[in-house]
Coordinates of C-alpha atoms and ligand atoms in Angstrom, one line a residue:
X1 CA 26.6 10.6 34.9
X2 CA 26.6 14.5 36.7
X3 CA 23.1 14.1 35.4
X4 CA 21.6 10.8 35.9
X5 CA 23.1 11.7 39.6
X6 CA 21.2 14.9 39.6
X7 CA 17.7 13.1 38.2
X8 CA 18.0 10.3 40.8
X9 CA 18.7 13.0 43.7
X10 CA 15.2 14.7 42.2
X11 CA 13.1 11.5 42.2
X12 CA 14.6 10.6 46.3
X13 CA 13.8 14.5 47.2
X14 CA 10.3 14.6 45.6
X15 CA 9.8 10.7 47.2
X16 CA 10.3 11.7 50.4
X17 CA 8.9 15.0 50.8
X18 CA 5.2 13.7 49.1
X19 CA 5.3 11.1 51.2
X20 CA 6.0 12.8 54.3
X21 CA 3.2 15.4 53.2
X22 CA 0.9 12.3 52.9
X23 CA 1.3 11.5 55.9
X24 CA 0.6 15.0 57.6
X25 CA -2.3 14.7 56.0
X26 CA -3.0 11.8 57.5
X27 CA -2.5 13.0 60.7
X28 CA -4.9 16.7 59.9
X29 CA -7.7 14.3 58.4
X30 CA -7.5 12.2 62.3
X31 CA -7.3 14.9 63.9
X32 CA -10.5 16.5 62.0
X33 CA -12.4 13.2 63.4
X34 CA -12.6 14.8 66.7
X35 CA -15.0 17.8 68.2
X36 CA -14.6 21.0 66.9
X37 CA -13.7 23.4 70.0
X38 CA -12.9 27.3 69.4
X39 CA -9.2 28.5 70.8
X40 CA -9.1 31.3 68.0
X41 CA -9.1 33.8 70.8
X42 CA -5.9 35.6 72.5
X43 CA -3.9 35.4 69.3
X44 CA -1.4 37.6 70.7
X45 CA -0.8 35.6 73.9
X46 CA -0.9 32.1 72.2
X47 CA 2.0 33.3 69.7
X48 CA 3.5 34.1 72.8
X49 CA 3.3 31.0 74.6
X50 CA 4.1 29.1 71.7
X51 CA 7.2 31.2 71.0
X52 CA 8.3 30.7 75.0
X53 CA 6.9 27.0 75.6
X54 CA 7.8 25.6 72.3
X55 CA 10.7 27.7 70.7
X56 CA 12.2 29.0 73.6
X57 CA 11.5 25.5 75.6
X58 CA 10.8 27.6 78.8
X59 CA 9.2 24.5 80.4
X60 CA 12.3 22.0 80.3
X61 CA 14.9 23.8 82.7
X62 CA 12.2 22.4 85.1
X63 CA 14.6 19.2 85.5
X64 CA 17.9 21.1 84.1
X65 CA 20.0 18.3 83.1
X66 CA 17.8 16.7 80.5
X67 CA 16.9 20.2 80.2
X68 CA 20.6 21.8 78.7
X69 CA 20.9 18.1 77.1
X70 CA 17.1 18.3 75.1
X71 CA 17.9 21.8 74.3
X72 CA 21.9 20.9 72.6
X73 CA 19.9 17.8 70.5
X74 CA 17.3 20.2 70.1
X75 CA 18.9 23.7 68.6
X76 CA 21.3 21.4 67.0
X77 CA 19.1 19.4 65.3
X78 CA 17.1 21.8 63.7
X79 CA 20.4 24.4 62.7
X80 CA 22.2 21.5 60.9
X81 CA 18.9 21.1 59.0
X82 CA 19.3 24.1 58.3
X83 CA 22.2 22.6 56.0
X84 CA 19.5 20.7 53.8
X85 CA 18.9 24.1 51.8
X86 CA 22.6 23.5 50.6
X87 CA 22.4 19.6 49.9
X88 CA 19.0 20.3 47.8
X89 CA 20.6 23.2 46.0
X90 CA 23.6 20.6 45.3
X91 CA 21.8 18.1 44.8
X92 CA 19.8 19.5 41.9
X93 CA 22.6 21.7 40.3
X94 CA 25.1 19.7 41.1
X95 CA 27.5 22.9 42.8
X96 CA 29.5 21.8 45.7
X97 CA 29.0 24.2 48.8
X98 CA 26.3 26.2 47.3
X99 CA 25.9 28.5 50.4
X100 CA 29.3 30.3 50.2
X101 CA 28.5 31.4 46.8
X102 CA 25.4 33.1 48.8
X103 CA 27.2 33.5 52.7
X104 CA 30.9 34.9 51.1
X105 CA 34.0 33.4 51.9
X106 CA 34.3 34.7 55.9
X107 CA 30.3 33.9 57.1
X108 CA 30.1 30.6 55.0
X109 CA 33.4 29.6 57.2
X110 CA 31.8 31.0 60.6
X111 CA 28.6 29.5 59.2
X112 CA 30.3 25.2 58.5
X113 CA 32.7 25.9 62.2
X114 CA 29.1 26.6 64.2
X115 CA 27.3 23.5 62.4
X116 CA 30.4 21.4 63.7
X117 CA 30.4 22.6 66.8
X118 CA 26.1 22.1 67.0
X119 CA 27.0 18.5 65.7
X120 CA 29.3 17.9 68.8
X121 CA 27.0 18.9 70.5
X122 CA 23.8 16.6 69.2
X123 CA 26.4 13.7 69.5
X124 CA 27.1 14.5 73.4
X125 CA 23.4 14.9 73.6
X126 CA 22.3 11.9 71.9
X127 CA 24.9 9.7 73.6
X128 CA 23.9 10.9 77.6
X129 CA 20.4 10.7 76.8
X130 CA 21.2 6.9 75.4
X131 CA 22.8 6.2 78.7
X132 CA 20.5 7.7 80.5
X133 CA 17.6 5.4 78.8
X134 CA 18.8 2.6 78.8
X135 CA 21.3 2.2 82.0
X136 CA 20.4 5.0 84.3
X137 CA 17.5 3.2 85.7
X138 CA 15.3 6.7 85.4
X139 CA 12.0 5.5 86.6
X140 CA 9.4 7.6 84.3
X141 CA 11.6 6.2 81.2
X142 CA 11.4 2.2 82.5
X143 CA 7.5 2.2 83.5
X144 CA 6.1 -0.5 81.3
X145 CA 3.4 1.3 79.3
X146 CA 7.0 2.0 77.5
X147 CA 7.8 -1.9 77.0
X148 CA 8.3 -2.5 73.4
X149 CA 7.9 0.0 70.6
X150 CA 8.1 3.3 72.6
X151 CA 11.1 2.2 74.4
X152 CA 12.6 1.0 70.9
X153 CA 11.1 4.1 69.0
X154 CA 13.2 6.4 71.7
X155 CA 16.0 4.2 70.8
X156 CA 15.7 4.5 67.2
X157 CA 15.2 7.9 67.1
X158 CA 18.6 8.6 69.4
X159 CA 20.2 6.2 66.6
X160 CA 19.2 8.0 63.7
X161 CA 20.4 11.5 65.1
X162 CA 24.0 10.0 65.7
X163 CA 23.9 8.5 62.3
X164 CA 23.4 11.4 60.8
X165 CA 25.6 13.6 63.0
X166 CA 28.7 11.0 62.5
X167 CA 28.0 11.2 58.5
X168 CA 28.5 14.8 58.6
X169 CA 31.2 14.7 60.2
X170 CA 32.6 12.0 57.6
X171 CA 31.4 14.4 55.0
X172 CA 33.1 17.4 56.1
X173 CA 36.7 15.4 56.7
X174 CA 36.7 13.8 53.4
X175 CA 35.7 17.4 52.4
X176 CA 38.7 19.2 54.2
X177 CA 41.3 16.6 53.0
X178 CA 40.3 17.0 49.3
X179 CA 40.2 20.6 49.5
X180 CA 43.9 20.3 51.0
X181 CA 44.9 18.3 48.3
X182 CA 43.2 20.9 45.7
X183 CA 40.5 18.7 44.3
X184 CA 37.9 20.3 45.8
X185 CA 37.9 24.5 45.8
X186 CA 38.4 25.9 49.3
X187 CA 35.0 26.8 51.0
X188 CA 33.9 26.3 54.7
X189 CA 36.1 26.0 57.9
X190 CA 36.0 22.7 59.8
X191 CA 37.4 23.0 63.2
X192 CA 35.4 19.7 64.9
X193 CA 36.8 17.7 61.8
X194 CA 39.8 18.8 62.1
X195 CA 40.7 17.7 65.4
X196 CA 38.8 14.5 65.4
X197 CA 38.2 12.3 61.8
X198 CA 40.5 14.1 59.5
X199 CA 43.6 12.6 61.8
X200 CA 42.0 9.1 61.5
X201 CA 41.6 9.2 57.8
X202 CA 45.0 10.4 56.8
X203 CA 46.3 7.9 59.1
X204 CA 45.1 5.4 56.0
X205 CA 46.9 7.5 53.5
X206 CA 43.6 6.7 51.2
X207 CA 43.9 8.4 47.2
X208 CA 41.8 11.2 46.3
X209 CA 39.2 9.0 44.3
X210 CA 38.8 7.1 47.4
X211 CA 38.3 10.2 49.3
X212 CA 35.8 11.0 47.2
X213 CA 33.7 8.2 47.2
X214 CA 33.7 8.5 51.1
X215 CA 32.8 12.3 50.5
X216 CA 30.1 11.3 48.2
X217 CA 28.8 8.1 50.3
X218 CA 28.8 10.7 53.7
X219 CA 26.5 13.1 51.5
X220 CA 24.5 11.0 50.2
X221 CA 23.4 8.8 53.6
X222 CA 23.0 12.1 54.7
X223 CA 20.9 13.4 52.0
X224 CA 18.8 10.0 52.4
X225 CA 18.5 9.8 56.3
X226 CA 17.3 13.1 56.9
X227 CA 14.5 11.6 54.6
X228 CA 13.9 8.6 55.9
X229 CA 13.6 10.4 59.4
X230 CA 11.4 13.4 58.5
X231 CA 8.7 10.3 57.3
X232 CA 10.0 8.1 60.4
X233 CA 8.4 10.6 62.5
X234 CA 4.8 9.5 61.5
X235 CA 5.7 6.3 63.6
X236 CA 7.4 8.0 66.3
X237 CA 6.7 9.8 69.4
X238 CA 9.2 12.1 67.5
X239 CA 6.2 13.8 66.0
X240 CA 6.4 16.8 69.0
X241 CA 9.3 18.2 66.8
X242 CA 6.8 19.2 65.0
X243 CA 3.3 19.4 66.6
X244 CA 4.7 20.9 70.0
X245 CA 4.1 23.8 67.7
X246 CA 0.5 23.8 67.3
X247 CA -0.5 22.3 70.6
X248 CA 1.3 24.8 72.7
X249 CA -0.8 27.4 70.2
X250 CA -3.9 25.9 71.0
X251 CA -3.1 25.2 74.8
X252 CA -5.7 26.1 77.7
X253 CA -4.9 29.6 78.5
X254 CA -7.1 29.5 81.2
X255 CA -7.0 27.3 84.6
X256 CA -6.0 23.9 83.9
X257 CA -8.4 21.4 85.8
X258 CA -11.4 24.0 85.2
X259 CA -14.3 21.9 84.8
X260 CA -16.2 23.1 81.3
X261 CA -19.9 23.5 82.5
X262 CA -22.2 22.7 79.5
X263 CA -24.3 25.7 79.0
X264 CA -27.5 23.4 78.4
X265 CA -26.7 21.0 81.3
X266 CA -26.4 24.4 83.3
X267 CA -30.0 25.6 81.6
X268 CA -32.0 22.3 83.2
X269 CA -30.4 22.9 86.5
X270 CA -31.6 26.8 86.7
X271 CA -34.6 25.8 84.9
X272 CA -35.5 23.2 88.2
X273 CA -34.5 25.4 90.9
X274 CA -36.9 28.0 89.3
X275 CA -40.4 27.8 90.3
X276 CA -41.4 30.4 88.2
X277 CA -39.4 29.2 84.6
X278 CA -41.2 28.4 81.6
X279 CA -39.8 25.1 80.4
X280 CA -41.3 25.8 77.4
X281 CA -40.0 29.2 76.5
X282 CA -38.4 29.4 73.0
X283 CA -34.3 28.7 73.6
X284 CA -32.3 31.9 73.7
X285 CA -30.9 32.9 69.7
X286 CA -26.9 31.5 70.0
X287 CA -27.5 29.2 72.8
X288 CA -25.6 25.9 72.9
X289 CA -27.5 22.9 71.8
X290 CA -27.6 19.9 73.8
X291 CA -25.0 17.6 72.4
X292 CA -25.8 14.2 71.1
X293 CA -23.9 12.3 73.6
X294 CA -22.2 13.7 77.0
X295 CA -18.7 13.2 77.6
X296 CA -16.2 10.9 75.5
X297 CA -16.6 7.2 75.2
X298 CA -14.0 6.7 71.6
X299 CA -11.7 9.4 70.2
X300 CA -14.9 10.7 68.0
X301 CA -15.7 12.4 71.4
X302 CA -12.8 14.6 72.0
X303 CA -12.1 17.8 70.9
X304 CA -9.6 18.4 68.2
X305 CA -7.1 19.9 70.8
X306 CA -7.3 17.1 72.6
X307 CA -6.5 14.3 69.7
X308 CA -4.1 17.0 68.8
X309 CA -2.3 16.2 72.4
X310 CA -2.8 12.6 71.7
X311 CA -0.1 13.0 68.3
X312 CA 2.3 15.2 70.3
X313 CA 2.8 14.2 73.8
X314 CA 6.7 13.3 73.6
X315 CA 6.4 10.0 76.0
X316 CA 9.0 12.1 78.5
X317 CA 6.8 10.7 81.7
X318 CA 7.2 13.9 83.2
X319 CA 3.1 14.1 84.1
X320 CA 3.6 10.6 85.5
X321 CA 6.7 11.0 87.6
X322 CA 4.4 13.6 89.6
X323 CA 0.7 11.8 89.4
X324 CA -0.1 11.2 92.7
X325 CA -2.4 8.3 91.6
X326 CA 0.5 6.5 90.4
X327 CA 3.2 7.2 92.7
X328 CA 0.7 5.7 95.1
X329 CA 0.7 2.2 93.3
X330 CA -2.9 3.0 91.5
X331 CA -3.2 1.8 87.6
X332 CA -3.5 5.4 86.3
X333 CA -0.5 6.8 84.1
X334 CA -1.7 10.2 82.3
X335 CA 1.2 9.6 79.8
X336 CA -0.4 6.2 79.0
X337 CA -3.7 8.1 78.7
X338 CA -2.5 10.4 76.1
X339 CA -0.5 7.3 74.6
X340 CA -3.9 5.1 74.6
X341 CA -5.5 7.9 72.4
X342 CA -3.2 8.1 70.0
X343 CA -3.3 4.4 69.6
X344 CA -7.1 4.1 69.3
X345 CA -7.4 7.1 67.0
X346 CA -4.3 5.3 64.7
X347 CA -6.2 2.5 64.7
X348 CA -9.3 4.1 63.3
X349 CA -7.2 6.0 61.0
X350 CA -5.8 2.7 59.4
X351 CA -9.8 1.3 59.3
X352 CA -10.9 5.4 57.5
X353 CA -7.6 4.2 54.9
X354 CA -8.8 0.4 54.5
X355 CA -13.0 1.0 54.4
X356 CA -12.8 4.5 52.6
X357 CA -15.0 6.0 55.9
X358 CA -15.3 4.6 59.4
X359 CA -16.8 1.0 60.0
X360 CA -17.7 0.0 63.5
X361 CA -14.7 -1.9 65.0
X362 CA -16.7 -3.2 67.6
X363 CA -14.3 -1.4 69.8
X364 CA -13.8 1.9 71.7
X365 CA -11.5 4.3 73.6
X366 CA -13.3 3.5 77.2
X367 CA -13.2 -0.2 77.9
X368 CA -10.8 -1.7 75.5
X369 CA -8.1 0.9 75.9
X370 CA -9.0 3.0 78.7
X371 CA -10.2 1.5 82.0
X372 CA -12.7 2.9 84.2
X373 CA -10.4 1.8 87.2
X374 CA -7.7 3.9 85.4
X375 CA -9.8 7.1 85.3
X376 CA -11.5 7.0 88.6
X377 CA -8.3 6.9 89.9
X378 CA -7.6 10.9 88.9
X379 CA -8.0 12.7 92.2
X380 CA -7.7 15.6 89.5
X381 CA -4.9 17.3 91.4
X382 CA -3.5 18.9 88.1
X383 CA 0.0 17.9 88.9
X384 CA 0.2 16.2 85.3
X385 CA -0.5 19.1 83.3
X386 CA 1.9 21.8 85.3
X387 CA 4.6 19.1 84.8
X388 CA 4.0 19.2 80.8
X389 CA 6.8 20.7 79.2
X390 CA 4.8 20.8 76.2
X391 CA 1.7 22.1 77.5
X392 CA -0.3 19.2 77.0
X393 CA -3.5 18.4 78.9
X394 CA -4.4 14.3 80.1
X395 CA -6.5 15.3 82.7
X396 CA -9.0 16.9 80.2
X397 CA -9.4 13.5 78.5
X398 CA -9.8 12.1 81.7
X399 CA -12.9 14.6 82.7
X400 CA -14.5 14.2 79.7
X401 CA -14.2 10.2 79.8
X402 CA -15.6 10.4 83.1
X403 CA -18.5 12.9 82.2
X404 CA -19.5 9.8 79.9
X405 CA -19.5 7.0 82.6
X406 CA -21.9 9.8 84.6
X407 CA -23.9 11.1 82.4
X408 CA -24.5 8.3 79.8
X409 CA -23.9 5.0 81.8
X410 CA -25.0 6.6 85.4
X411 CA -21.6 4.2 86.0
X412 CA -19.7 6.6 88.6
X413 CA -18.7 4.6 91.9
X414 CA -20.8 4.2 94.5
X415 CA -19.4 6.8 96.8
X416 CA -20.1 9.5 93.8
X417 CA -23.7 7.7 93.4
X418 CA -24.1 8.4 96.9
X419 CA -23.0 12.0 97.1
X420 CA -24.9 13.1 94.1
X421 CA -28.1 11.8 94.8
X422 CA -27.5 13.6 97.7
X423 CA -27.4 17.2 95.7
X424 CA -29.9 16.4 94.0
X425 CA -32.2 15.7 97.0
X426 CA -31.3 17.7 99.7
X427 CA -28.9 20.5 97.3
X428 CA -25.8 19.3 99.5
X429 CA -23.5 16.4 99.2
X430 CA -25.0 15.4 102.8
X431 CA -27.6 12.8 103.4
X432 CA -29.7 15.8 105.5
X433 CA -30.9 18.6 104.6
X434 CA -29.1 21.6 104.0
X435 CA -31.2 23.3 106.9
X436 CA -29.8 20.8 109.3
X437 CA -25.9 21.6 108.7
X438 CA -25.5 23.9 111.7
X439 CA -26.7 21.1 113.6
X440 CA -23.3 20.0 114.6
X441 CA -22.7 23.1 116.7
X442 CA -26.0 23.7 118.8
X443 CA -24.5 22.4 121.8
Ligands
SF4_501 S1 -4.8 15.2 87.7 FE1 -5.1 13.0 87.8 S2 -3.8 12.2 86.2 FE2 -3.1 14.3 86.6 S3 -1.5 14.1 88.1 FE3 -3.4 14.4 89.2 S4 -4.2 12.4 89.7 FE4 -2.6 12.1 88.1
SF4_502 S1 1.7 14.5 78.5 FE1 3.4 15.9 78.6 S2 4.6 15.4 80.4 FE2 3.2 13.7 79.9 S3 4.5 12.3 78.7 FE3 3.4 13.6 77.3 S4 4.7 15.3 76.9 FE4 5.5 14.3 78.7

């Protein structure tokens, strides 16, 4: 029985992990669909921003209440996984408390009392942050591009975390009262347990076999619900447990809001405001080509950073609550741009997986997600991306979206028609000429 136990706990464990590999994968090969772009450089300073921004979650004290709260789910979270080495050693071997074989009797007990007290803490966490959702009436967290599955998904994911806090807890009480009772040998110290759901379940009086099978249940709807939520997050906005990794590595070190000048768009201009260029002259050895196509019109346009973004923005609203554009009533939401992207480049993901390589969908990013209204209405302030806690950067999509209206569909308002014929006419956003702009003061 010890070992059919031991087979089936192999077969869930091997399951869940290839699955949850496939879908990284997944991710990786969607991600790959995008425009290559080179943030190799500054090792040294992006392991540092990473290990600040990401680790050390320097950005969330910004608003300090969900701040402490996000980092007590957070630290706790990822600790108590920490406990998953134990049940996959179990689970395999079939030990019981395979750590304090490793930890000794005195750290393996200081080791099970700071898991508890992490637990208590991801419950208080989890709970405030439910309230807070759903009957605080926080404004970023009730906009509608939220309606539906992200509001449910943030739901979910609060759900699962209390699940799986209030099974370990189960676990550890059953645990205590058989080790009391000498069935199971003495390892680990349970202080949170002790005060809290080993009272309740010796009010019951419950036999030892009992106890066991409550033990048993606890471990294994542990065991099973850390699976189901490590391959949950391929749905979820959940995914920035992970990927706020890499996207805070591969941030934009340098000013955010810096428009990119394309070296050959740069090359045409010098070329006609030298009289003396040859437009013939053989191009310069390592000289950027022209691209195919200017600016972004579907998720194939974008840089890989940016569809990177796209998977890890965590939905907080945070860029919104501060976007000018939409505090003033305007359609624009950079949360909803970053959310758009992902849903577009899932959707060509799911057409790569159905067709074997991408078929035209008859559809694209700009238009039938993203509205022109929507990205006119950036006054490119930069207040989304210093409000980011994770470093992530809508306003670049928004740039390159619009370089694509310009530059491909000449499709920029009329105002921005206007002033750019002007430049290129007179070389000033005027409609004289540049030797004329003194004019004003003459008299
Ligand atoms: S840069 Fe654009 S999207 Fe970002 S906050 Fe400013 S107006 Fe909003
Ligand atoms: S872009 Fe950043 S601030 Fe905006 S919703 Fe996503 S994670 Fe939050």
């Amino acid at each position: 029985m010890q070992y059919l136990d031991n087979v089936f706990f192999l077969i869930l464990l091997i399951a869940g992990f290839g699955l949850f590999g496939k879908s990284l994968l997944k991710i990786y090969r969607n991600i790959r669909l995008g425009r290559e772009i080179n943030r190799s450089d500054r090792k040294s300073e992006r392991w540092e921003t990473m290990a600040r921004v990401a680790m050390g979650q320097s950005r969330m004290t910004a608003r300090p209440v969900a701040g402490v709260l996000h980092l007590f789910v957070y630290v706790g979270f990822v600790i108590i996984n920490i406990e998953l080495i134990e049940i996959i050693v179990d689970g395999i071997f079939g030990t019981h408390r395979f750590l304090s074989t490793i930890f000794g009797h005195t750290f393996y007990n200081f080791f099970t009392a700071t898991l508890e007290v992490l637990a208590l803490l991801v419950i208080v966490g989890v709970v405030l942050f439910f309230i807070r959702r759903n009957f605080y009436g926080v404004k970023r967290l009730t906009m509608k591009e939220l309606f539906g599955w992200p509001k449910n998904d943030a739901n979910w994911i609060l759900i699962i975390e209390f699940a799986l806090m209030v099974a370990f807890f189960t676990m550890n009480s059953s645990d205590f009262i058989l080790q009391q009772r000498g069935v199971l040998a003495a390892h680990g110290s349970f202080p949170i347990s002790e005060m809290t759901l080993v009272p309740f379940l010796e009010i019951f009086s419950f036999d030892s076999i009992f106890l066991e099978v409550i033990e048993r249940g606890a471990w294994w709807f542990h065991f099973v619900g850390i699976l189901f939520f490590m391959n949950y997050l391929y749905y979820s906005k959940h995914l920035h447990i992970i990927l706020a990794f890499p996207s805070t590595w591969y941030a934009n070190l340098d000013l955010y809001g810096k428009f990119n000048n394309l070296e050959s768009v740069t090359k045409e201009i010098k070329l006609m405001m030298d009289p003396n260029a040859d437009p013939y002259a053989a191009p310069v050895e390592g000289a950027e080509e022209a691209p195919s196509k200017f600016g972004a019109e579907d998720v194939f346009d974008l840089n890989q950073v940016q569809l990177l973004n796209a998977y890890s923005c965590t939905e907080c609203g945070r860029c919104t609550s501060v976007c000018p554009a939409n505090i003033t009533g305007k359609k624009l939401s950079p949360r909803a741009i970053l959310m758009k992207t992902r849903d577009r480049l899932e959707e060509v993901g799911r057409n790569i997986d159905k067709n074997g390589k991408f078929e035209d969908d008859g559809k694209k990013l700009l238009n039938d997600y993203i509205t022109k209204e929507e990205l006119w209405a950036c006054t490119t302030c930069n207040a989304c991306t210093q409000a980011c806690p994770i470093l992530l950067d809508p306003l670049s999509i928004i740039f390159e979206m619009r370089r694509f209206l310009v530059m491909e569909q000449s499709a920029a308002p009329q105002e921005l028609n206007l002033m750019m014929t002007n430049v290129e006419n007179n070389a000033a956003p005027w409609q004289y000429n540049q030797a004329d702009r003194l004019n004003w003061a003459k008299d």
